[in-house]
XYZ file of C-alpha atoms in Angstrom:
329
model
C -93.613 26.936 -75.159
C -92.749 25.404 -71.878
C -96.525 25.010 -70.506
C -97.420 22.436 -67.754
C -101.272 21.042 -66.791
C -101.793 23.445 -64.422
C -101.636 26.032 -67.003
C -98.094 27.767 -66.404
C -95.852 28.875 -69.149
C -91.748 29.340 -67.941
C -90.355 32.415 -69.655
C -87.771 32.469 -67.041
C -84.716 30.007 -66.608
C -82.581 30.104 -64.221
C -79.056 28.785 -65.180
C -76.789 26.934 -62.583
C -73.147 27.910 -64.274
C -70.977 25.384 -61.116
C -71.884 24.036 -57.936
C -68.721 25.526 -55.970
C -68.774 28.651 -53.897
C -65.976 30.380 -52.565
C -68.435 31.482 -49.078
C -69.325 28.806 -47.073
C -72.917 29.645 -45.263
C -74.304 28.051 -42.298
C -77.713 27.558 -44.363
C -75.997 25.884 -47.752
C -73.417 24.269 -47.051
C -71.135 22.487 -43.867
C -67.514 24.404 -43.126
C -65.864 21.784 -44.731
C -67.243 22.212 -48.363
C -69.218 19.554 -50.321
C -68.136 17.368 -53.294
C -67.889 19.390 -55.928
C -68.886 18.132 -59.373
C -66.199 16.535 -61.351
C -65.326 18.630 -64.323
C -66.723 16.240 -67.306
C -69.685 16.147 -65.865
C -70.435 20.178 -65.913
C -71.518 21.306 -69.196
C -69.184 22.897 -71.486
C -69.360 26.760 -72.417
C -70.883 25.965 -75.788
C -73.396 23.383 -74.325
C -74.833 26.561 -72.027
C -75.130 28.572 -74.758
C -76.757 25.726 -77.113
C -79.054 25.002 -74.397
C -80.211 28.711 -73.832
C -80.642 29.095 -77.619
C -83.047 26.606 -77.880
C -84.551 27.652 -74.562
C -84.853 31.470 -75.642
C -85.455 30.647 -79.802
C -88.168 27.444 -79.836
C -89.385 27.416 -76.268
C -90.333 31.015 -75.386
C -87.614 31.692 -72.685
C -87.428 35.516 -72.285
C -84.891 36.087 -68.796
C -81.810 34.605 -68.164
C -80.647 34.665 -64.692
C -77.155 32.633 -63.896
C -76.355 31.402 -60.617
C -74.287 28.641 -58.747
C -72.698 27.800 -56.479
C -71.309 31.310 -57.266
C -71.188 31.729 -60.699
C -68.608 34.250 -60.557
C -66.152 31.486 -60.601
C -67.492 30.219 -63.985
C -63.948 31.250 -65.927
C -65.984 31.891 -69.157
C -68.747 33.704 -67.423
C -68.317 37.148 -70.053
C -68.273 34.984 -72.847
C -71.177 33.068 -72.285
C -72.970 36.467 -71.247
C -71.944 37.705 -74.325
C -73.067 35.056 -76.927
C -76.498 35.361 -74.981
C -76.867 38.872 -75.615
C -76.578 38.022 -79.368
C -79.316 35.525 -79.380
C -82.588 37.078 -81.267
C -84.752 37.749 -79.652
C -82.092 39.209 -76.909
C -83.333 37.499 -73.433
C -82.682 39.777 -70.328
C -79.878 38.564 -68.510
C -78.941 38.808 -64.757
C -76.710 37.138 -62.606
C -77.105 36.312 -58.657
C -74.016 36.237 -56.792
C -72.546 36.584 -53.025
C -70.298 39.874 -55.246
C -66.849 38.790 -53.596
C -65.692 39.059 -57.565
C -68.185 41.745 -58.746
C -65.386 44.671 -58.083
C -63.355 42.562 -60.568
C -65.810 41.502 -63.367
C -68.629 44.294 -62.996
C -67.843 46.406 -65.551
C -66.776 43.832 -68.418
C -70.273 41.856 -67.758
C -71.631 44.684 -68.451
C -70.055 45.497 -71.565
C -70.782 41.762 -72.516
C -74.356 42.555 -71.914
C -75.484 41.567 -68.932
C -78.585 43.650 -67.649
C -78.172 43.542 -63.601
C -77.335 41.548 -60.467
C -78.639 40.069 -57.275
C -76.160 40.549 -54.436
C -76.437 38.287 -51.518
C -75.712 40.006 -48.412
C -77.179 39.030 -44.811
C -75.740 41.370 -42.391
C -74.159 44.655 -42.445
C -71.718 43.703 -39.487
C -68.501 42.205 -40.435
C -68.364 39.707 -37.507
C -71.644 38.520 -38.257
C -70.844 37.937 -41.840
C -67.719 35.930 -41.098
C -69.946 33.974 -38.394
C -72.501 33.081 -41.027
C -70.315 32.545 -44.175
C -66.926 30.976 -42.469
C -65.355 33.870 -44.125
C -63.501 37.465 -44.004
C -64.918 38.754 -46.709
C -67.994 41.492 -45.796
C -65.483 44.405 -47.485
C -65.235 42.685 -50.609
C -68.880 42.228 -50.742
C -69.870 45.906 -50.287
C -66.864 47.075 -52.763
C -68.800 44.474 -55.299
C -72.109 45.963 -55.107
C -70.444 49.784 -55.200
C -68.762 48.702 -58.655
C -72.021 46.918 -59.995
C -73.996 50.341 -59.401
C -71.122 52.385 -61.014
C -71.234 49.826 -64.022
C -74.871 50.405 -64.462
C -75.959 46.675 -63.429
C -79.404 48.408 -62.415
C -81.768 47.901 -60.417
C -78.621 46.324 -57.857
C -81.005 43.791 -55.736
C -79.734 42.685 -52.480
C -80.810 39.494 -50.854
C -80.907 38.932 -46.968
C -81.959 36.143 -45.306
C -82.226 36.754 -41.221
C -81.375 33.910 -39.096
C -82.905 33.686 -35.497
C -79.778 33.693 -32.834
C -77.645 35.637 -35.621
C -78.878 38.769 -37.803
C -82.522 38.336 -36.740
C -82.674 41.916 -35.333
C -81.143 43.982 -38.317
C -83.922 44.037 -40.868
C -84.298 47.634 -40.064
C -80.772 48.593 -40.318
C -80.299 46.829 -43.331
C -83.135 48.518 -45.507
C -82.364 52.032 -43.892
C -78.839 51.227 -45.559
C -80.196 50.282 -48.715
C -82.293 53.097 -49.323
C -79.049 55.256 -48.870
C -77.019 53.546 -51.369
C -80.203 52.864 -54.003
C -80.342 49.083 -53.542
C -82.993 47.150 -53.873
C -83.652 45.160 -50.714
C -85.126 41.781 -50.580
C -85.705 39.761 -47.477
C -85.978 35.771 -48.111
C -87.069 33.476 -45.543
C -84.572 31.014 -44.750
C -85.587 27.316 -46.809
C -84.390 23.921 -46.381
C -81.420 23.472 -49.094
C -78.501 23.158 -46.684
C -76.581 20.063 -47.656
C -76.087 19.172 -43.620
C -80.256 18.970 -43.627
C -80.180 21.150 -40.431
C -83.056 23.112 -41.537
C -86.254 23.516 -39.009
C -89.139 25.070 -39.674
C -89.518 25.961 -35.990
C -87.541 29.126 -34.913
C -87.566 30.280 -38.654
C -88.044 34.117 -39.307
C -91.029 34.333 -40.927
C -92.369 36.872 -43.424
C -94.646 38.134 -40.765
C -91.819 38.414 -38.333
C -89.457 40.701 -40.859
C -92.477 42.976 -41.865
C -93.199 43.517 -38.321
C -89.396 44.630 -37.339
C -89.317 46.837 -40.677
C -92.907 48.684 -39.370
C -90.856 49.305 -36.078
C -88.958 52.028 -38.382
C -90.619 52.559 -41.670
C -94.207 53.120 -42.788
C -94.746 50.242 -45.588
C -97.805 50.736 -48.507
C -98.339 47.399 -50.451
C -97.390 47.894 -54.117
C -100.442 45.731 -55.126
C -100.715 42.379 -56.835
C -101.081 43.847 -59.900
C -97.494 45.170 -60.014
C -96.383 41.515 -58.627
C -97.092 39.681 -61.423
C -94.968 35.859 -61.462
C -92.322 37.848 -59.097
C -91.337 35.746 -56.115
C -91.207 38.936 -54.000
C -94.155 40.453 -52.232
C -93.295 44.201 -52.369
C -94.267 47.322 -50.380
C -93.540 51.172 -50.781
C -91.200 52.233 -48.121
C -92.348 55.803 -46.375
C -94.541 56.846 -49.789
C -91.990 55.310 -52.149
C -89.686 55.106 -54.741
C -87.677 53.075 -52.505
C -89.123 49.445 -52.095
C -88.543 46.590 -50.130
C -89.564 42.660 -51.095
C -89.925 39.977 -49.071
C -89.825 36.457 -50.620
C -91.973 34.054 -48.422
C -91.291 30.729 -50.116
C -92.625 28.500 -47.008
C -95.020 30.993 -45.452
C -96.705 32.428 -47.893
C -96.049 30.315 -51.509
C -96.787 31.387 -54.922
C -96.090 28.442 -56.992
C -99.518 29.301 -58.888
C -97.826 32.229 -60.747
C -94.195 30.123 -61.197
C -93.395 30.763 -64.937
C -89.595 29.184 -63.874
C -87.320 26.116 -65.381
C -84.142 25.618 -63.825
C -80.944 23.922 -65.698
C -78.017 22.590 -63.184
C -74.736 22.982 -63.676
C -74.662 19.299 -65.133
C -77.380 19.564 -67.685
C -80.248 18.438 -65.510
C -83.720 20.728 -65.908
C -85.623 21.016 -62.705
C -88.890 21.950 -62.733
C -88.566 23.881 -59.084
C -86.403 24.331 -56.788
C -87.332 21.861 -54.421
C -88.205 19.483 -56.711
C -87.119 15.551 -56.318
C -87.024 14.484 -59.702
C -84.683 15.703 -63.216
C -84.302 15.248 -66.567
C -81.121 14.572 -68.099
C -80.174 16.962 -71.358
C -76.769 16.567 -70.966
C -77.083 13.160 -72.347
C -79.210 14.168 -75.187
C -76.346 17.118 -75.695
C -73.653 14.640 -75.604
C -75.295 11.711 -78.101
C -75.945 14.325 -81.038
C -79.609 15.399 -80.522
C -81.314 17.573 -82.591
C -82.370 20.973 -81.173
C -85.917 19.840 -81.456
C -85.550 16.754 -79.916
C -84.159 18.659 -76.773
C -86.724 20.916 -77.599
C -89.209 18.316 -76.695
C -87.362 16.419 -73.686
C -87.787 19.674 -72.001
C -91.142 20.441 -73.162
C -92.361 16.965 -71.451
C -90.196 17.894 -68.262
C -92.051 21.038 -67.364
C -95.247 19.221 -68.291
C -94.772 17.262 -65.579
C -94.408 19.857 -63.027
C -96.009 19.392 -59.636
C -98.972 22.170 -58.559
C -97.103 22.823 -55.890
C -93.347 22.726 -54.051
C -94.642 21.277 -51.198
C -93.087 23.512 -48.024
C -96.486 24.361 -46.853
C -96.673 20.672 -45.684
C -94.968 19.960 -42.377
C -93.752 16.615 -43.925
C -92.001 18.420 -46.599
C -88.684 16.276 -46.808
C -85.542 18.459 -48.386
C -83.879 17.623 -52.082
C -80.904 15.312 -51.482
C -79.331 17.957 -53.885
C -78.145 20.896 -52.081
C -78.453 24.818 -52.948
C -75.136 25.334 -54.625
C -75.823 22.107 -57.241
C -79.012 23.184 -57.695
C -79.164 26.971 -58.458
C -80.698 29.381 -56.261
């Protein structure tokens, strides 16, 4: 069990499968790229799956979710997916991605056994897209989320984060288009993991700021902390329900009391939050012939250690050297 002192158990990790990215958006990363991890220093395929074995057989680890970078670019990607699905007890799996490749690999991670996705998508105008990403590629986007719903990657989740000066004014728009098409919507307030450190807290579009914009359009019923559980996302009934809409207030509004997370980067390091400043190295455990229980217990004493708290509610807060795409979103 991956407990700390605060009480917390993780039954979720989240899986970092590369740093790179093939978008390149104004709040991760600067137009020219970053330097990308060199290859020997990524863990291998079977090191992944090693690590989630122990993760999911001796430490209680029940979801899987892989990110990046964009994982998508992971070459074995379905093969990892599928040598997860045959762990016992089977974790659920998901994936997070920016779906530029989902019309591609949808339906085979599927039939690897992969449960569902997150789709980032900010904006549902083109020119806006290719003003916050660097890149032409809003049609590919939408033609990946179409092919994960026809592959049965359900619920389909989409993540927006508004930006003042940018997209700020389509909350509205966007969750009137993702009721149409069956998508989960989730707004997420913008956070400071850009590599360039151009994040301010001042000018950010706040929690309170989306949620009044929606109200301008829709009639929203809070779903009740009871149905929230550890979820990151607040969540309200849109016009009576089924359709809902989330809203992930990490600096606003935190909820690192109910965190039940670990996070492994796509070098072997486990992070105990997002925004944390410290690691622990597994990949050199991995790499000098430790036991599974020894790893076992290098991790156990990791998420011991976690903090009470990620500290963006203080106006000190100072960003991880590491940006987003090392770290895993």
């Amino acid at each position: 069990m991956l407990i700390d002192t605060y009480g917390r158990v993780a039954t979720d990790l989240r899986v970092s499968l590369t740093d790179r990215c093939n978008l390149r958006c104004t709040y991760c990363m600067p137009e020219e790229g970053l330097q990308w991890l060199a290859k020997p220093d990524l863990l291998t395929d079977d090191e992944i799956v090693r690590l989630i074995r122990i993760a999911v057989t001796q430490l209680g680890i029940t979801e899987v979710r892989f990110t990046g970078g964009e994982p998508l670019l992971r070459p074995g990607l379905v093969g990892i997916v599928e040598r997860v699905a045959q762990l016992e007890p089977r974790p659920q799996m998901s994936l997070t991605t920016n779906g530029i490749g989902l019309k591609r690999t949808a339906a085979a991670l599927k039939q690897a056994g992969l449960d569902r996705v997150n789709v980032s998508l900010d904006t549902l105008r083109p020119d806006v897209f290719k003003t916050l990403t660097r890149r032409d590629r809003h049609k590919d986007v939408i033609a990946g989320l179409e092919a994960a719903s026809e592959a049965g990657l359900t619920p389909v989740k989409v993540n927006s984060v508004l930006m003042s000066g940018l997209n700020e004014d389509e909350a509205p728009e966007l969750l009137a288009w993702a009721v149409e098409h069956d998508y989960e919507l989730r707004f997420i307030e913008q956070m400071p993991l850009d590599a360039q450190h151009g994040w301010k807290r001042d000018g950010m579009i706040t929690a309170g700021d989306i949620l009044a914009s929606l109200r301008t359009r829709f009639d929203l019923t809070p779903e009740g902390s009871g149905e929230r559980g550890s979820a990151p996302a607040e969540r309200w009934l849109v016009d009576g329900g089924p359709q809902r809409v989330g809203v992930i207030a990490s600096v606003t509004r935190p909820f690192c009391s109910a965190c039940d997370r670990t996070r492994l980067t796509a070098d072997g390091q486990v992070r105990t939050c997002l925004f944390a400043s410290e690691e622990t190295d597994l990949r050199a455990a991995l790499r000098s012939d430790s036991g599974d229980d020894e790893i076992a217990r290098v991790w156990k004493l990791a998420m011991w250690g976690k903090k009470a708290g990620s500290g963006l509610d203080d106006p000190t807060f100072l960003q991880p050297e590491r940006p987003m795409s090392a770290i895993g979103g």
